Amino acid sequence: MSQSSAVTRVTFRPKGGTYIPVLTCPSGDIYQAYQGGASNGYTVIPDWEADTSKQPIVYFVATSSRVAEGIAIPTAIEWYYNSTKLSFDNTGLCTTTNYINYFQQVSREDGIPGLKILKNLVVVSGLLSGTITAKATVSYGNITDQLEADYTVRIEKQTGSPYRVTIAAADDNLFTIRTENGSVKIKAVVYDGDMELTTGLTYKWYRATGGSWTQVTTLTTATVTITADMVDSYSQYKVEVFKDGEMLGFDTETIIDASDPVIILMNPTPENETIEDEGDTVKYSPSCVTRGDTSKTPISDFIGKFQFIFSDSKGNLLYSTTASGKTKEATATITYAMCSQANSDIDVIIMADSSL
């Protein structure tokens, strides 16, 4: 294998590079828009209380460089919303003051834990975006690690175009390839307000390669299949959706190949990948290792042969190795200025290529 790649977000907190935990929603980005005001009430889109079929679930997925199968199932997990720890009754319903019956703790048949949102979050979140946090305990042999991941629930006033594009999972794999030569299906979903559009649309799919987006011309439909040979450990895909030649919007999603024998350890400094104050930075000094190698010995062919892409939460490019005139780098740094420009979390893609 000559290539590998990895992704993260500056709010993720991988433990010592051994695990990469993420919160992911198979139905697409979690989002609520509102109209109106406190005097006459708020109209919320989508309305999770009026249409329970649209109630989203976030799942905690932790890929591991320690185990060959690539997915680690937590032995315990705690959930938080906007830093408030949530408690649950024996049916899984939230019993925390201010959030009673807003959330439900759930679990898939394969043991992957999740948090379901039952009520609209616009008012209880103060008309501001909220953060779901999972703090999980995972074990490997007699070694126990604490992992943490965040997910932003976007809440904003409805203005401008009513169209919204999101990438959803079209199977039960949570955007993750788990077997050698496996695949996942993903789907571009378009909403006009609260209604899903399905006719008269065309699609362009892209893959992040070499520091830029490259169109995958073989992918032209709403639902597409991503195979293992199209993913280097972690690969990011983007879809643009058009109607009558006009682009309605775009979205990006990360596809994980948990079966890939080569995995990138991102080695961030600081480990919590968080920028708060002017002058703060997050520096990545990645290395490639063989999945299952507990010694985490770097593969020599990949040393110093990385390309980086930093983008905001909407996929707009902030920095890339190739755009800066370089072919490869050993390290790259996110700055406070980048965060200010993005006004959001920053998505990170790291690609390794031994041929560079």
CSV table of C-alpha atoms in Angstrom, one decimal:
chain,number,residue,atom,x,y,z
A,1,MET,CA,0.0,0.0,0.0
A,2,SER,CA,1.4,3.4,-1.0
A,3,GLN,CA,-1.2,5.7,0.3
A,4,SER,CA,-3.2,6.4,3.5
A,5,SER,CA,-5.2,9.3,4.8
A,6,ALA,CA,-6.9,10.5,8.0
A,7,VAL,CA,-9.3,13.2,9.2
A,8,THR,CA,-10.1,14.9,12.4
A,9,ARG,CA,-11.7,18.1,13.7
A,10,VAL,CA,-10.0,20.4,16.2
A,11,THR,CA,-12.6,19.6,18.8
A,12,PHE,CA,-11.9,15.9,18.7
A,13,ARG,CA,-9.8,14.5,21.5
A,14,PRO,CA,-8.0,11.3,20.5
A,15,LYS,CA,-6.1,9.6,23.3
A,16,GLY,CA,-2.4,9.5,22.6
A,17,GLY,CA,-3.1,8.8,18.9
A,18,THR,CA,-4.3,5.3,19.7
A,19,TYR,CA,-8.0,5.9,19.1
A,20,ILE,CA,-9.8,8.4,16.9
A,21,PRO,CA,-13.3,8.9,18.3
A,22,VAL,CA,-16.1,10.7,16.4
A,23,LEU,CA,-19.8,11.4,16.8
A,24,THR,CA,-21.6,10.7,13.6
A,25,CYS,CA,-25.3,11.0,12.5
A,26,PRO,CA,-26.4,8.6,9.8
A,27,SER,CA,-29.3,10.8,8.7
A,28,GLY,CA,-27.0,13.7,7.9
A,29,ASP,CA,-26.0,16.9,9.6
A,30,ILE,CA,-28.1,17.8,12.6
A,31,TYR,CA,-29.6,21.2,12.0
A,32,GLN,CA,-32.6,23.3,13.1
A,33,ALA,CA,-33.7,26.6,11.7
A,34,TYR,CA,-36.3,28.9,13.3
A,35,GLN,CA,-38.6,31.7,12.4
A,36,GLY,CA,-40.7,34.0,14.6
A,37,GLY,CA,-40.0,35.1,18.1
A,38,ALA,CA,-40.7,34.7,21.8
A,39,SER,CA,-43.9,36.8,21.6
A,40,ASN,CA,-45.7,34.7,19.0
A,41,GLY,CA,-43.8,31.5,19.3
A,42,TYR,CA,-41.1,29.9,17.1
A,43,THR,CA,-41.6,27.8,14.0
A,44,VAL,CA,-38.8,25.2,13.9
A,45,ILE,CA,-37.6,23.3,10.9
A,46,PRO,CA,-37.3,20.3,11.1
A,47,ASP,CA,-39.8,19.9,13.9
A,48,TRP,CA,-38.7,16.8,15.7
A,49,GLU,CA,-41.7,16.8,18.1
A,50,ALA,CA,-44.2,17.0,15.2
A,51,ASP,CA,-42.5,14.4,13.1
A,52,THR,CA,-40.8,11.7,15.2
A,53,SER,CA,-39.5,9.9,12.2
A,54,LYS,CA,-37.0,12.8,11.7
A,55,GLN,CA,-35.6,12.6,15.3
A,56,PRO,CA,-31.8,12.3,14.7
A,57,ILE,CA,-29.4,10.0,16.5
A,58,VAL,CA,-25.6,10.6,17.0
A,59,TYR,CA,-23.5,7.5,17.4
A,60,PHE,CA,-20.1,7.2,19.1
A,61,VAL,CA,-17.6,5.5,16.7
A,62,ALA,CA,-14.0,4.9,17.8
A,63,THR,CA,-11.5,3.6,15.3
A,64,SER,CA,-8.4,2.0,16.9
A,65,SER,CA,-4.9,1.4,15.7
A,66,ARG,CA,-4.6,-1.3,18.4
A,67,VAL,CA,-7.1,-3.8,17.1
A,68,ALA,CA,-7.2,-5.4,13.6
A,69,GLU,CA,-11.0,-5.0,13.3
A,70,GLY,CA,-10.6,-1.3,13.7
A,71,ILE,CA,-13.7,-0.4,15.8
A,72,ALA,CA,-13.6,-0.2,19.6
A,73,ILE,CA,-16.9,-0.6,21.6
A,74,PRO,CA,-17.0,1.4,24.8
A,75,THR,CA,-17.4,-0.3,28.1
A,76,ALA,CA,-19.1,2.9,29.5
A,77,ILE,CA,-20.2,6.2,28.1
A,78,GLU,CA,-21.4,9.6,29.5
A,79,TRP,CA,-23.4,12.1,27.5
A,80,TYR,CA,-23.3,15.9,27.8
A,81,TYR,CA,-25.2,18.7,26.2
A,82,ASN,CA,-23.6,22.2,26.3
A,83,SER,CA,-21.3,20.9,29.1
A,84,THR,CA,-24.2,19.6,31.3
A,85,LYS,CA,-23.9,16.0,32.1
A,86,LEU,CA,-27.1,14.1,31.2
A,87,SER,CA,-28.7,11.4,33.4
A,88,PHE,CA,-31.1,8.8,32.2
A,89,ASP,CA,-33.8,6.5,33.7
A,90,ASN,CA,-34.0,2.7,33.0
A,91,THR,CA,-35.8,3.3,29.7
A,92,GLY,CA,-33.0,5.6,28.5
A,93,LEU,CA,-34.9,8.8,28.8
A,94,CYS,CA,-33.1,11.9,30.0
A,95,THR,CA,-34.0,13.0,33.5
A,96,THR,CA,-31.7,16.0,33.8
A,97,THR,CA,-33.2,19.3,34.9
A,98,ASN,CA,-33.9,21.6,31.8
A,99,TYR,CA,-33.5,18.6,29.5
A,100,ILE,CA,-36.1,16.1,30.8
A,101,ASN,CA,-37.2,13.9,27.9
A,102,TYR,CA,-35.2,15.9,25.4
A,103,PHE,CA,-32.8,13.0,24.8
A,104,GLN,CA,-32.7,9.2,24.9
A,105,GLN,CA,-29.7,6.9,25.3
A,106,VAL,CA,-29.8,4.1,22.7
A,107,SER,CA,-27.5,1.3,21.5
A,108,ARG,CA,-27.2,-0.5,18.2
A,109,GLU,CA,-27.2,-4.3,18.0
A,110,ASP,CA,-23.5,-4.2,17.4
A,111,GLY,CA,-23.0,-2.4,20.7
A,112,ILE,CA,-22.2,1.1,19.3
A,113,PRO,CA,-23.9,3.6,21.7
A,114,GLY,CA,-25.9,6.6,20.6
A,115,LEU,CA,-27.9,9.6,21.8
A,116,LYS,CA,-31.3,10.3,20.2
A,117,ILE,CA,-32.8,13.8,20.2
A,118,LEU,CA,-36.5,13.7,21.0
A,119,LYS,CA,-37.4,17.4,21.3
A,120,ASN,CA,-36.6,20.6,19.5
A,121,LEU,CA,-33.5,22.3,20.9
A,122,VAL,CA,-33.9,25.9,19.6
A,123,VAL,CA,-35.4,27.5,22.7
A,124,VAL,CA,-33.6,25.4,25.3
A,125,SER,CA,-30.3,26.2,23.6
A,126,GLY,CA,-31.0,29.9,23.7
A,127,LEU,CA,-31.3,30.2,19.8
A,128,LEU,CA,-27.6,29.2,19.6
A,129,SER,CA,-25.9,26.1,18.2
A,130,GLY,CA,-25.4,23.4,20.9
A,131,THR,CA,-22.7,20.8,21.5
A,132,ILE,CA,-23.2,17.1,22.2
A,133,THR,CA,-20.3,15.5,24.0
A,134,ALA,CA,-19.6,11.9,24.6
A,135,LYS,CA,-17.0,10.7,27.2
A,136,ALA,CA,-16.3,7.0,26.8
A,137,THR,CA,-14.3,4.3,28.4
A,138,VAL,CA,-12.7,1.7,26.2
A,139,SER,CA,-10.5,-1.2,27.1
A,140,TYR,CA,-7.9,-3.3,25.3
A,141,GLY,CA,-6.7,-6.2,27.4
A,142,ASN,CA,-5.9,-4.6,30.8
A,143,ILE,CA,-5.4,-1.2,29.3
A,144,THR,CA,-8.2,1.4,29.8
A,145,ASP,CA,-8.5,4.7,27.9
A,146,GLN,CA,-10.8,7.6,28.2
A,147,LEU,CA,-12.0,9.0,24.9
A,148,GLU,CA,-14.0,12.2,24.1
A,149,ALA,CA,-15.8,13.5,21.0
A,150,ASP,CA,-18.0,16.4,20.2
A,151,TYR,CA,-20.8,17.1,17.8
A,152,THR,CA,-22.2,20.5,16.9
A,153,VAL,CA,-26.0,20.8,16.5
A,154,ARG,CA,-26.4,23.8,14.2
A,155,ILE,CA,-29.2,26.2,15.2
A,156,GLU,CA,-29.8,29.4,13.3
A,157,LYS,CA,-32.4,31.8,12.1
A,158,GLN,CA,-34.0,30.9,8.8
A,159,THR,CA,-32.7,33.4,6.2
A,160,GLY,CA,-31.9,33.4,2.5
A,161,SER,CA,-32.2,30.2,0.5
A,162,PRO,CA,-34.5,27.5,2.0
A,163,TYR,CA,-32.5,24.7,0.4
A,164,ARG,CA,-30.2,22.5,2.5
A,165,VAL,CA,-28.0,19.7,1.3
A,166,THR,CA,-26.7,16.9,3.5
A,167,ILE,CA,-25.0,13.6,3.0
A,168,ALA,CA,-26.7,10.7,4.8
A,169,ALA,CA,-25.8,7.1,5.2
A,170,ALA,CA,-27.7,4.8,2.8
A,171,ASP,CA,-26.9,1.6,4.7
A,172,ASP,CA,-26.3,0.6,8.3
A,173,ASN,CA,-22.6,1.1,8.3
A,174,LEU,CA,-22.3,4.6,9.9
A,175,PHE,CA,-20.0,5.7,7.0
A,176,THR,CA,-17.5,3.0,8.0
A,177,ILE,CA,-16.1,0.2,5.9
A,178,ARG,CA,-15.4,-2.7,8.3
A,179,THR,CA,-14.3,-5.6,6.1
A,180,GLU,CA,-11.5,-6.0,3.6
A,181,ASN,CA,-12.8,-5.0,0.1
A,182,GLY,CA,-16.0,-3.8,1.7
A,183,SER,CA,-18.1,-0.7,0.9
A,184,VAL,CA,-20.6,1.8,2.2
A,185,LYS,CA,-23.5,3.5,0.6
A,186,ILE,CA,-24.1,7.3,1.0
A,187,LYS,CA,-26.9,9.5,-0.2
A,188,ALA,CA,-27.2,13.2,-1.0
A,189,VAL,CA,-30.5,14.5,0.5
A,190,VAL,CA,-31.9,17.9,-0.4
A,191,TYR,CA,-34.5,19.8,1.7
A,192,ASP,CA,-36.6,22.7,0.7
A,193,GLY,CA,-37.6,24.0,4.1
A,194,ASP,CA,-38.9,20.8,5.8
A,195,MET,CA,-39.7,19.0,2.5
A,196,GLU,CA,-37.3,16.6,0.8
A,197,LEU,CA,-36.7,17.2,-2.9
A,198,THR,CA,-36.2,14.1,-5.0
A,199,THR,CA,-36.9,15.0,-8.7
A,200,GLY,CA,-35.2,17.1,-11.3
A,201,LEU,CA,-31.9,17.1,-9.5
A,202,THR,CA,-28.3,16.3,-10.7
A,203,TYR,CA,-25.3,15.5,-8.7
A,204,LYS,CA,-21.5,16.0,-8.7
A,205,TRP,CA,-19.4,14.0,-6.3
A,206,TYR,CA,-15.8,14.9,-5.3
A,207,ARG,CA,-13.1,13.3,-3.3
A,208,ALA,CA,-10.4,15.2,-1.4
A,209,THR,CA,-7.1,14.2,-3.0
A,210,GLY,CA,-3.7,16.0,-3.1
A,211,GLY,CA,-4.9,19.0,-1.2
A,212,SER,CA,-8.0,19.8,-3.4
A,213,TRP,CA,-11.3,18.4,-4.5
A,214,THR,CA,-11.2,16.0,-7.5
A,215,GLN,CA,-14.5,15.1,-9.2
A,216,VAL,CA,-15.4,11.4,-9.3
A,217,THR,CA,-17.0,11.3,-12.7
A,218,THR,CA,-18.4,7.8,-12.2
A,219,LEU,CA,-20.6,9.0,-9.3
A,220,THR,CA,-23.6,10.9,-10.7
A,221,THR,CA,-26.6,9.8,-8.7
A,222,ALA,CA,-28.1,10.7,-5.4
A,223,THR,CA,-27.1,7.4,-3.8
A,224,VAL,CA,-23.5,6.1,-4.5
A,225,THR,CA,-21.3,3.3,-3.3
A,226,ILE,CA,-17.9,4.0,-1.9
A,227,THR,CA,-15.6,0.9,-2.0
A,228,ALA,CA,-12.5,0.2,0.0
A,229,ASP,CA,-10.2,1.1,-2.9
A,230,MET,CA,-11.7,4.6,-2.9
A,231,VAL,CA,-10.8,5.2,0.7
A,232,ASP,CA,-7.3,5.6,2.2
A,233,SER,CA,-8.1,4.9,5.9
A,234,TYR,CA,-10.1,8.1,6.0
A,235,SER,CA,-11.3,10.0,2.9
A,236,GLN,CA,-13.6,13.0,2.6
A,237,TYR,CA,-16.2,13.2,-0.1
A,238,LYS,CA,-18.3,16.2,-1.2
A,239,VAL,CA,-21.5,16.4,-3.2
A,240,GLU,CA,-22.9,19.4,-5.1
A,241,VAL,CA,-26.6,19.3,-6.0
A,242,PHE,CA,-28.1,21.2,-8.9
A,243,LYS,CA,-31.6,21.9,-10.2
A,244,ASP,CA,-32.0,23.4,-13.7
A,245,GLY,CA,-28.3,24.3,-13.7
A,246,GLU,CA,-28.4,26.1,-10.4
A,247,MET,CA,-26.5,24.7,-7.5
A,248,LEU,CA,-28.8,24.3,-4.5
A,249,GLY,CA,-26.0,23.6,-2.1
A,250,PHE,CA,-23.2,21.1,-1.1
A,251,ASP,CA,-22.1,19.0,1.9
A,252,THR,CA,-19.1,17.0,2.9
A,253,GLU,CA,-18.7,13.7,4.7
A,254,THR,CA,-15.8,11.5,6.0
A,255,ILE,CA,-15.7,7.9,5.0
A,256,ILE,CA,-13.7,5.6,7.3
A,257,ASP,CA,-12.0,2.3,6.2
A,258,ALA,CA,-11.5,0.6,9.6
A,259,SER,CA,-10.1,-2.5,7.7
A,260,ASP,CA,-7.2,-0.6,6.1
A,261,PRO,CA,-3.9,-2.1,7.3
A,262,VAL,CA,-2.2,1.4,7.4
A,263,ILE,CA,-3.5,4.0,9.8
A,264,ILE,CA,-2.3,7.5,10.4
A,265,LEU,CA,-1.6,8.7,14.0
A,266,MET,CA,-2.2,12.4,13.9
A,267,ASN,CA,-0.1,13.2,17.0
A,268,PRO,CA,-1.7,16.6,17.8
A,269,THR,CA,-0.2,19.2,20.1
A,270,PRO,CA,-2.0,19.9,22.3
A,271,GLU,CA,-3.7,16.6,22.6
A,272,ASN,CA,-7.2,18.1,23.1
A,273,GLU,CA,-7.0,19.8,19.7
A,274,THR,CA,-8.7,23.0,21.1
A,275,ILE,CA,-8.1,26.6,20.2
A,276,GLU,CA,-9.6,29.2,22.6
A,277,ASP,CA,-7.4,32.3,22.8
A,278,GLU,CA,-5.4,34.4,20.3
A,279,GLY,CA,-2.0,32.8,19.9
A,280,ASP,CA,-3.3,29.3,20.5
A,281,THR,CA,-2.4,26.7,17.8
A,282,VAL,CA,-2.9,23.0,17.1
A,283,LYS,CA,0.1,21.3,15.4
A,284,TYR,CA,-0.1,17.9,13.7
A,285,SER,CA,3.0,15.8,13.4
A,286,PRO,CA,1.6,12.6,11.9
A,287,SER,CA,3.0,9.1,11.4
A,288,CYS,CA,1.8,6.0,9.7
A,289,VAL,CA,1.7,2.7,11.5
A,290,THR,CA,0.3,-0.8,10.8
A,291,ARG,CA,-3.1,-1.4,12.4
A,292,GLY,CA,-2.7,-3.8,15.3
A,293,ASP,CA,1.0,-2.8,16.0
A,294,THR,CA,0.8,-1.9,19.7
A,295,SER,CA,4.4,-0.5,19.5
A,296,LYS,CA,3.1,2.2,17.0
A,297,THR,CA,6.4,2.0,15.1
A,298,PRO,CA,6.3,4.5,12.2
A,299,ILE,CA,6.4,3.0,8.7
A,300,SER,CA,9.6,4.4,7.2
A,301,ASP,CA,8.2,4.8,3.7
A,302,PHE,CA,5.7,7.4,4.9
A,303,ILE,CA,7.9,9.6,7.1
A,304,GLY,CA,7.5,13.2,6.2
A,305,LYS,CA,5.3,12.4,3.2
A,306,PHE,CA,2.0,14.0,4.2
A,307,GLN,CA,-0.5,16.4,2.7
A,308,PHE,CA,-2.9,18.5,4.8
A,309,ILE,CA,-6.3,20.1,4.1
A,310,PHE,CA,-7.9,22.4,6.6
A,311,SER,CA,-11.5,23.6,5.9
A,312,ASP,CA,-14.4,25.1,7.8
A,313,SER,CA,-17.5,23.3,8.7
A,314,LYS,CA,-19.1,24.1,5.3
A,315,GLY,CA,-16.2,22.7,3.4
A,316,ASN,CA,-14.5,26.0,2.4
A,317,LEU,CA,-10.8,25.6,2.1
A,318,LEU,CA,-8.6,27.4,4.7
A,319,TYR,CA,-5.2,25.8,3.9
A,320,SER,CA,-3.8,22.9,1.9
A,321,THR,CA,-0.3,21.6,1.3
A,322,THR,CA,-0.5,21.9,-2.5
A,323,ALA,CA,-2.2,25.3,-2.5
A,324,SER,CA,0.7,26.6,-0.5
A,325,GLY,CA,3.1,25.4,-3.3
A,326,LYS,CA,4.4,22.3,-1.5
A,327,THR,CA,4.2,18.6,-2.5
A,328,LYS,CA,4.6,17.2,1.0
A,329,GLU,CA,5.0,18.3,4.6
A,330,ALA,CA,6.0,16.6,7.9
A,331,THR,CA,3.8,18.9,10.0
A,332,ALA,CA,1.1,21.5,9.7
A,333,THR,CA,-0.5,23.9,12.1
A,334,ILE,CA,-3.9,25.4,12.7
A,335,THR,CA,-3.8,28.9,14.0
A,336,TYR,CA,-6.3,31.2,15.8
A,337,ALA,CA,-6.6,33.3,12.7
A,338,MET,CA,-7.9,30.3,10.8
A,339,CYS,CA,-10.5,29.7,13.4
A,340,SER,CA,-11.5,33.3,13.3
A,341,GLN,CA,-11.9,33.1,9.6
A,342,ALA,CA,-13.9,29.9,9.8
A,343,ASN,CA,-16.0,31.0,12.8
A,344,SER,CA,-16.5,27.3,13.4
A,345,ASP,CA,-14.7,24.1,14.1
A,346,ILE,CA,-12.1,23.2,11.6
A,347,ASP,CA,-12.1,19.9,9.7
A,348,VAL,CA,-8.7,18.4,9.2
A,349,ILE,CA,-7.7,15.9,6.5
A,350,ILE,CA,-4.2,14.3,6.5
A,351,MET,CA,-3.1,12.2,3.6
A,352,ALA,CA,0.0,10.1,3.4
A,353,ASP,CA,1.6,9.0,0.1
A,354,SER,CA,4.9,7.0,0.1
A,355,SER,CA,5.5,7.9,-3.5
A,356,LEU,CA,6.1,11.6,-2.7
